[in-house]
Coordinates of C-alpha atoms and ligand atoms in Angstrom, one line a residue:
X1 CA 85.8 99.2 104.0
X2 CA 86.7 102.7 102.9
X3 CA 90.4 103.0 102.0
X4 CA 92.8 105.9 101.3
X5 CA 96.1 105.4 99.4
X6 CA 98.7 108.1 99.8
X7 CA 101.0 108.8 96.9
X8 CA 101.0 109.5 93.2
X9 CA 103.3 107.1 91.3
X10 CA 103.0 103.8 89.5
X11 CA 103.3 102.0 92.9
X12 CA 100.2 103.8 94.1
X13 CA 98.3 102.9 90.9
X14 CA 99.3 99.3 91.4
X15 CA 98.2 99.4 95.1
X16 CA 94.8 101.1 94.2
X17 CA 94.2 98.6 91.4
X18 CA 94.9 95.7 93.6
X19 CA 92.8 97.0 96.5
X20 CA 89.9 97.8 94.2
X21 CA 89.7 94.2 93.0
X22 CA 88.7 93.1 96.5
X23 CA 85.0 92.6 97.2
X24 CA 85.7 94.2 100.6
X25 CA 86.8 97.5 99.2
X26 CA 84.2 100.2 99.5
X27 CA 85.0 103.8 98.7
X28 CA 88.6 104.2 97.6
X29 CA 90.5 107.5 97.6
X30 CA 94.0 108.2 96.1
X31 CA 95.7 111.2 97.7
X32 CA 96.7 112.9 95.4
X33 CA 96.8 110.0 92.9
X34 CA 97.4 110.2 89.1
X35 CA 95.6 109.6 85.8
X36 CA 95.6 105.9 86.4
X37 CA 94.3 105.9 90.0
X38 CA 91.4 108.0 88.7
X39 CA 90.2 104.9 86.9
X40 CA 89.8 102.9 90.1
X41 CA 89.6 105.5 92.9
X42 CA 88.6 109.1 93.6
X43 CA 91.6 111.4 93.4
X44 CA 91.9 114.0 96.2
X45 CA 94.1 116.9 95.2
X46 CA 95.2 119.7 97.6
X47 CA 95.9 117.6 100.6
X48 CA 99.5 117.5 101.9
X49 CA 100.4 113.8 102.4
X50 CA 103.0 114.8 105.0
X51 CA 100.5 116.7 107.1
X52 CA 99.2 114.2 109.7
X53 CA 96.6 116.6 111.2
X54 CA 95.0 117.4 107.8
X55 CA 94.9 113.7 107.0
X56 CA 93.3 112.9 110.3
X57 CA 90.6 115.4 109.4
X58 CA 90.1 113.7 106.0
X59 CA 89.9 110.2 107.5
X60 CA 87.3 111.3 110.1
X61 CA 85.2 113.2 107.5
X62 CA 85.2 110.4 104.9
X63 CA 84.9 107.5 107.3
X64 CA 88.1 105.9 106.2
X65 CA 88.8 102.5 107.7
X66 CA 92.3 101.9 106.4
X67 CA 95.1 104.2 105.2
X68 CA 97.8 102.8 103.0
X69 CA 101.0 105.0 102.9
X70 CA 102.9 104.6 99.6
X71 CA 106.0 106.8 99.7
X72 CA 108.8 107.2 102.3
X73 CA 108.4 111.0 103.1
X74 CA 105.1 110.7 105.0
X75 CA 106.4 107.7 106.9
X76 CA 109.6 109.4 108.0
X77 CA 107.5 112.5 108.9
X78 CA 105.4 110.4 111.3
X79 CA 102.1 110.5 109.4
X80 CA 101.4 106.8 110.4
X81 CA 101.8 107.7 114.1
X82 CA 99.4 110.7 113.8
X83 CA 96.7 108.7 112.1
X84 CA 97.1 105.8 114.5
X85 CA 96.7 108.0 117.5
X86 CA 93.5 109.3 115.9
X87 CA 92.3 105.7 115.9
X88 CA 92.8 104.8 112.1
X89 CA 94.1 101.5 110.9
X90 CA 97.3 102.3 109.1
X91 CA 99.5 100.3 106.7
X92 CA 103.0 101.7 107.1
X93 CA 105.4 102.0 110.0
X94 CA 105.6 104.9 112.4
X95 CA 108.5 107.4 112.3
X96 CA 110.8 105.3 114.4
X97 CA 110.4 102.2 112.2
X98 CA 110.8 104.4 109.1
X99 CA 114.3 105.4 110.3
X100 CA 115.4 102.1 108.8
X101 CA 115.0 104.0 105.5
X102 CA 115.3 107.6 106.7
X103 CA 118.8 107.3 108.2
X104 CA 121.5 105.1 106.7
X105 CA 123.4 105.3 110.0
X106 CA 120.4 104.1 111.9
X107 CA 119.9 101.3 109.4
X108 CA 123.6 100.2 109.5
X109 CA 123.7 100.2 113.3
X110 CA 120.4 98.2 113.3
X111 CA 121.9 95.6 111.0
X112 CA 125.1 95.4 113.0
X113 CA 123.3 94.9 116.3
X114 CA 120.9 92.3 114.8
X115 CA 123.7 90.4 112.9
X116 CA 122.4 91.0 109.4
X117 CA 125.1 90.7 106.8
X118 CA 126.0 94.1 105.3
X119 CA 128.9 96.1 103.9
X120 CA 131.6 97.3 106.3
X121 CA 131.1 101.0 107.0
X122 CA 131.9 104.1 109.0
X123 CA 129.6 106.9 109.8
X124 CA 130.8 110.5 110.1
X125 CA 129.7 114.0 111.0
X126 CA 132.6 115.8 109.4
X127 CA 134.4 115.6 106.1
X128 CA 138.0 115.1 107.3
X129 CA 137.2 111.9 109.3
X130 CA 135.1 110.6 106.4
X131 CA 137.9 111.2 104.0
X132 CA 140.5 109.5 106.2
X133 CA 138.2 106.4 106.4
X134 CA 137.7 106.4 102.6
X135 CA 141.5 106.6 102.1
X136 CA 142.0 103.7 104.5
X137 CA 139.4 101.7 102.7
X138 CA 140.7 102.5 99.3
X139 CA 138.7 102.6 96.0
X140 CA 136.2 101.5 94.9
X141 CA 134.3 102.8 97.8
X142 CA 130.7 103.9 98.4
X143 CA 129.6 107.3 99.9
X144 CA 126.1 107.7 101.1
X145 CA 124.3 110.8 102.4
X146 CA 122.6 109.7 105.7
X147 CA 119.1 111.0 105.1
X148 CA 116.4 110.8 102.4
X149 CA 117.8 112.0 99.1
X150 CA 115.2 110.7 96.6
X151 CA 117.5 107.9 95.6
X152 CA 120.3 110.3 94.6
X153 CA 122.3 110.2 97.8
X154 CA 124.5 107.2 97.0
X155 CA 127.8 107.6 95.1
X156 CA 129.7 104.4 94.1
X157 CA 133.2 105.9 93.5
X158 CA 135.6 103.9 91.3
X159 CA 138.5 106.0 92.4
X160 CA 139.5 107.9 95.6
X161 CA 139.3 111.4 94.0
X162 CA 135.6 110.8 93.2
X163 CA 135.0 109.5 96.7
X164 CA 136.6 112.6 98.3
X165 CA 134.6 114.9 96.0
X166 CA 131.4 113.0 96.9
X167 CA 132.1 113.5 100.6
X168 CA 132.7 117.2 100.1
X169 CA 129.5 117.4 98.1
X170 CA 127.5 115.8 100.9
X171 CA 128.8 118.1 103.5
X172 CA 128.5 121.2 101.3
X173 CA 124.7 120.9 101.6
X174 CA 124.1 119.4 98.1
X175 CA 121.6 117.0 99.6
X176 CA 120.3 119.4 102.2
X177 CA 120.1 118.0 105.8
X178 CA 120.3 114.5 104.3
X179 CA 124.0 115.0 103.8
X180 CA 125.0 116.5 107.2
X181 CA 126.1 113.0 108.1
X182 CA 127.7 110.6 105.8
X183 CA 128.2 106.8 105.6
X184 CA 131.3 105.5 103.9
X185 CA 131.0 101.9 102.9
X186 CA 132.9 99.0 101.4
X187 CA 132.0 98.4 97.8
X188 CA 130.3 95.1 97.2
X189 CA 129.9 93.3 94.0
X190 CA 127.3 90.9 92.5
X191 CA 123.8 90.9 91.1
X192 CA 121.2 93.0 93.1
X193 CA 117.9 91.5 94.2
X194 CA 115.1 92.9 96.2
X195 CA 113.0 91.0 98.7
X196 CA 110.0 92.7 100.2
X197 CA 108.1 91.4 103.2
X198 CA 104.9 92.3 105.0
X199 CA 106.0 92.9 108.6
X200 CA 103.7 92.9 111.6
X201 CA 104.2 92.0 115.3
X202 CA 107.8 91.0 114.7
X203 CA 107.0 88.5 111.9
X204 CA 108.0 88.8 108.3
X205 CA 105.9 87.4 105.4
X206 CA 108.2 87.5 102.4
X207 CA 106.9 88.3 99.0
X208 CA 108.6 87.1 95.8
X209 CA 112.0 88.4 94.6
X210 CA 112.3 91.2 92.1
X211 CA 115.1 93.0 90.3
X212 CA 115.0 96.7 89.4
X213 CA 117.1 98.4 86.6
X214 CA 118.2 101.7 88.1
X215 CA 120.4 103.1 85.2
X216 CA 118.7 105.2 82.5
X217 CA 120.1 103.4 79.4
X218 CA 120.6 100.0 78.0
X219 CA 123.6 98.0 79.3
X220 CA 123.2 99.6 82.7
X221 CA 124.7 102.8 81.5
X222 CA 123.9 106.4 82.2
X223 CA 122.6 108.2 85.2
X224 CA 120.6 106.5 88.1
X225 CA 116.9 106.9 87.9
X226 CA 113.9 105.9 90.1
X227 CA 113.9 102.6 88.2
X228 CA 113.5 101.8 84.4
X229 CA 112.1 98.3 84.6
X230 CA 111.8 95.3 86.8
X231 CA 110.9 91.6 86.8
X232 CA 109.8 89.0 89.3
X233 CA 110.8 86.4 90.4
X234 CA 114.6 86.6 89.8
X235 CA 115.6 83.4 88.1
X236 CA 119.4 83.7 88.9
X237 CA 118.9 83.5 92.7
X238 CA 120.1 80.1 94.1
X239 CA 117.8 78.4 96.7
X240 CA 120.4 78.9 99.5
X241 CA 120.6 82.6 98.6
X242 CA 116.9 82.9 98.8
X243 CA 116.9 81.2 102.3
X244 CA 119.6 83.6 103.5
X245 CA 117.6 86.6 102.3
X246 CA 114.5 85.3 103.9
X247 CA 116.4 84.7 107.1
X248 CA 117.7 88.3 107.1
X249 CA 114.1 89.6 106.7
X250 CA 112.9 87.5 109.6
X251 CA 115.8 88.7 111.8
X252 CA 115.0 92.3 110.9
X253 CA 111.3 91.9 111.5
X254 CA 111.9 90.2 114.9
X255 CA 114.2 92.9 116.0
X256 CA 111.6 95.6 115.2
X257 CA 109.4 94.1 117.9
X258 CA 112.1 93.7 120.6
X259 CA 114.1 96.0 122.8
X260 CA 115.9 98.2 122.2
X261 CA 113.9 99.0 119.0
X262 CA 110.3 98.1 119.8
X263 CA 109.0 99.9 116.7
X264 CA 105.7 98.0 116.4
X265 CA 106.4 97.9 112.7
X266 CA 103.3 97.4 110.6
X267 CA 103.8 97.7 106.9
X268 CA 106.3 96.6 104.2
X269 CA 110.0 96.2 104.8
X270 CA 112.0 96.3 101.6
X271 CA 115.4 94.5 101.6
X272 CA 117.8 95.6 98.9
X273 CA 120.4 92.8 98.6
X274 CA 123.6 92.2 96.8
X275 CA 124.3 88.6 96.0
X276 CA 128.0 88.7 96.9
X277 CA 130.4 85.7 96.6
X278 CA 130.2 85.6 100.4
X279 CA 126.4 85.4 100.3
X280 CA 123.6 87.9 100.2
X281 CA 124.3 91.2 102.0
X282 CA 121.8 94.0 102.7
X283 CA 122.6 97.3 100.8
X284 CA 119.6 99.1 102.2
X285 CA 116.3 98.8 103.9
X286 CA 113.2 100.8 102.7
X287 CA 110.2 101.2 104.9
X288 CA 107.7 100.8 102.1
X289 CA 106.8 99.0 98.8
X290 CA 109.4 99.5 96.0
X291 CA 108.6 101.4 92.9
X292 CA 108.5 99.8 90.3
X293 CA 108.8 96.5 92.2
X294 CA 105.2 96.7 93.4
X295 CA 104.0 96.8 89.8
X296 CA 105.3 93.3 89.2
X297 CA 104.7 91.9 92.7
X298 CA 101.0 92.8 93.2
X299 CA 99.8 91.3 89.8
X300 CA 101.3 88.0 91.0
X301 CA 99.5 88.1 94.4
X302 CA 96.5 85.8 94.5
X303 CA 95.4 86.7 98.0
X304 CA 93.1 89.5 98.7
X305 CA 95.3 92.6 99.4
X306 CA 92.6 94.2 101.6
X307 CA 92.7 91.2 103.9
X308 CA 96.5 91.2 104.0
X309 CA 96.8 94.9 104.7
X310 CA 94.1 94.9 107.4
X311 CA 95.9 92.0 109.2
X312 CA 99.2 93.8 109.0
X313 CA 97.8 97.1 110.1
X314 CA 96.0 95.5 113.0
X315 CA 99.1 93.7 114.2
X316 CA 97.6 90.2 113.6
X317 CA 100.2 88.0 111.9
X318 CA 97.9 85.0 112.4
X319 CA 95.6 86.5 109.7
X320 CA 98.2 87.1 107.1
X321 CA 98.0 84.5 104.3
X322 CA 99.9 85.0 101.0
X323 CA 99.4 83.0 97.9
X324 CA 101.2 83.7 94.6
X325 CA 100.5 83.0 91.0
X326 CA 103.0 80.7 89.4
X327 CA 103.8 83.2 86.7
X328 CA 106.5 85.5 85.7
X329 CA 106.1 89.3 85.5
X330 CA 108.1 91.9 83.6
X331 CA 107.6 95.6 83.7
X332 CA 109.1 98.3 81.4
X333 CA 109.0 101.9 82.3
X334 CA 108.1 104.4 79.6
X335 CA 109.8 107.7 80.4
X336 CA 109.9 111.2 79.0
X337 CA 112.8 112.3 76.8
X338 CA 115.4 113.9 79.1
X339 CA 114.5 111.9 82.3
X340 CA 116.2 111.8 84.9
X341 CA 117.2 115.3 83.9
X342 CA 114.7 118.0 82.8
X343 CA 111.9 117.0 80.5
X344 CA 108.7 118.4 78.9
X345 CA 105.2 117.5 80.1
X346 CA 101.8 117.6 78.5
X347 CA 102.5 115.2 75.5
X348 CA 99.3 113.3 74.5
X349 CA 99.5 109.5 75.2
X350 CA 97.9 107.1 72.7
X351 CA 97.6 103.3 72.5
X352 CA 97.0 102.2 76.1
X353 CA 93.9 100.2 75.2
X354 CA 95.8 98.6 72.4
X355 CA 98.7 97.7 74.8
X356 CA 96.2 96.2 77.3
X357 CA 94.7 94.1 74.4
X358 CA 97.9 92.0 74.6
X359 CA 97.2 88.9 76.8
X360 CA 97.9 89.5 80.5
X361 CA 99.2 93.0 80.1
X362 CA 98.3 95.8 82.6
X363 CA 99.4 99.4 82.1
X364 CA 100.0 101.3 85.4
X365 CA 100.3 105.1 85.3
X366 CA 103.3 106.7 87.0
X367 CA 103.3 110.3 85.7
X368 CA 100.1 111.1 83.8
X369 CA 97.3 113.6 84.0
X370 CA 94.2 114.7 82.0
X371 CA 94.5 118.0 80.2
X372 CA 91.7 120.6 79.7
X373 CA 90.4 118.6 76.7
X374 CA 90.2 115.4 78.9
X375 CA 93.1 113.9 76.9
X376 CA 95.6 111.7 78.8
X377 CA 99.0 113.5 78.8
X378 CA 102.5 113.0 80.3
X379 CA 103.0 114.7 83.6
X380 CA 106.2 113.2 85.0
X381 CA 109.6 111.7 84.1
X382 CA 108.4 108.2 84.5
X383 CA 105.1 108.1 82.6
X384 CA 103.8 104.6 82.4
X385 CA 104.7 101.1 83.6
X386 CA 103.8 98.4 81.1
X387 CA 103.5 95.1 83.0
X388 CA 103.1 91.6 81.5
X389 CA 102.6 88.2 83.0
X390 CA 103.5 84.9 81.3
X391 CA 104.0 81.2 81.9
X392 CA 107.7 81.7 81.3
X393 CA 110.1 84.6 81.7
X394 CA 110.4 84.8 77.9
X395 CA 106.6 84.9 77.4
X396 CA 106.2 87.7 79.9
X397 CA 109.1 89.7 78.3
X398 CA 107.8 89.2 74.8
X399 CA 104.3 90.3 75.8
X400 CA 105.7 93.3 77.6
X401 CA 107.7 94.6 74.7
X402 CA 104.8 93.9 72.3
X403 CA 102.6 96.1 74.4
X404 CA 105.3 98.8 74.8
X405 CA 105.5 99.2 71.0
X406 CA 101.7 99.9 70.9
X407 CA 101.9 103.0 73.1
X408 CA 103.0 106.3 71.7
X409 CA 103.8 109.8 73.0
X410 CA 106.3 112.4 71.8
X411 CA 109.7 111.7 73.4
X412 CA 108.8 108.2 74.6
X413 CA 112.0 106.5 76.0
X414 CA 112.5 103.1 77.4
X415 CA 115.2 100.5 78.0
X416 CA 115.1 97.6 75.5
X417 CA 117.0 95.2 77.7
X418 CA 114.9 94.7 80.8
X419 CA 115.6 91.2 82.0
X420 CA 118.2 90.5 79.3
X421 CA 120.9 89.6 81.8
X422 CA 118.6 87.4 83.8
X423 CA 117.7 85.6 80.6
X424 CA 121.4 85.1 79.8
X425 CA 122.1 83.6 83.2
X426 CA 124.3 84.3 86.3
X427 CA 127.5 84.4 84.3
X428 CA 126.4 87.7 82.6
X429 CA 127.1 89.5 86.0
X430 CA 130.7 88.3 86.2
Ligands
AMP501 P1 120.9 102.3 98.1 O1 120.0 103.6 98.0 O2 121.6 102.2 99.4 O3 120.1 101.1 97.6 O4 122.0 102.5 96.9 C1 121.6 102.7 95.6 C2 122.4 101.8 94.7 O5 123.8 102.0 94.9 C3 122.2 100.3 95.0 O6 121.1 99.8 94.3 C4 123.5 99.8 94.5 O7 123.5 99.6 93.1 C5 124.5 100.8 94.8 N1 125.2 100.5 96.1 C6 124.7 100.9 97.4 N2 125.6 100.4 98.3 C7 126.5 99.7 97.7 C8 127.7 99.0 98.1 N3 128.0 98.9 99.4 N4 128.5 98.4 97.2 C9 128.2 98.5 95.9 N5 127.1 99.2 95.4 C10 126.3 99.8 96.3
LIG502 N1 113.0 100.5 93.2 C1 113.8 101.0 94.3 C2 113.0 101.7 95.4 O1 111.8 101.7 95.4 O2 113.6 102.2 96.3

């Protein structure tokens, strides 16, 4: 089978790495890919991953059997629909299904209709009504730009002034069109936990739990980032919480196949949960694999990812079989100095082989490139994802940080406390 993966982050390196392991994988393309995907696939530059027509041409010319869409932008832009109508097998929902991520209002209304536990909310097209609702709700309160804002459109306001300012900021065009509608939401408390599921023909096949670390600095301080580290599974989740999360994912999957939605959803549904004292509630749905969650989930997958993705893309739930390694996985993100603000690129990266010499360590590339001298250099804010597996959480964490120390580039930054709270137990969230 010839396969194309769309996207250029650590998630896409993990996807390409996992697909390439399958004996069924023929030619593998990464569009545009990065320095890591180049090791397992052919990178294709100069093709816009949001241009359905151009991608259809590529798929025909290169005889591609399966297209795997990594990021949200092409999903929301309807690239899966365009490729499907041209006859390709596509892993990823069409534009309608992707609205679960592309519009917070759509997603909240979906949850309300289906009966999935979530925060109380109001949705507004003008600042005055949004402010009135925020005042009624009182601080702390959460303000969300409705559309895609690259993970930056959510403001958790500790006081009312910050909430009102955030509302003004959304409507002033700060987030572009994404902010022309705003969701104001009850502030929930508790540990966060992600549960991703393969969804096809109204059925959800849940993966294992994972927990991201979104803040830039140790102790969950500093600005929000695309994710600084992650581990899987999440040891602090109680069995009844896991059942409630799985139930929510099944409910959501079933609803995508029924009226009034009928999305024919074929891809990953990502549930971002908060484990509140009243039980798990959904903070957000994403219509794709998480980044960096994928980098700890896929190394734990024993089943052949090509088989799973083909079954999902073909709408054949009877052919989806998932088996997991009974191991823990921890990933630490190595970032460029300054990230998530401005940072320099082009710093030479050394020590990846030495890091991968540690037992059960894999290094996925997130923002790397080869320079004119064919040296591997930094090319993004998040540069590398160092992933380690282990028989225990402590073993995986120990191996991961051992490997992290072996990699060097100028300005290397990382969090030293990935998984520390989980290791300390549930009480560390209270
Ligand atoms: P989202 O993009 O909706 O996942 O929001 C990004 C982050 O904002 C989440 O990971 C949470 O940490 C936080 N957040 C979102 N919604 C809420 C909420 N209702 N209460 C508290 N925190 C929230
Ligand atoms: N790790 C969060 C996300 O992928 O949205």
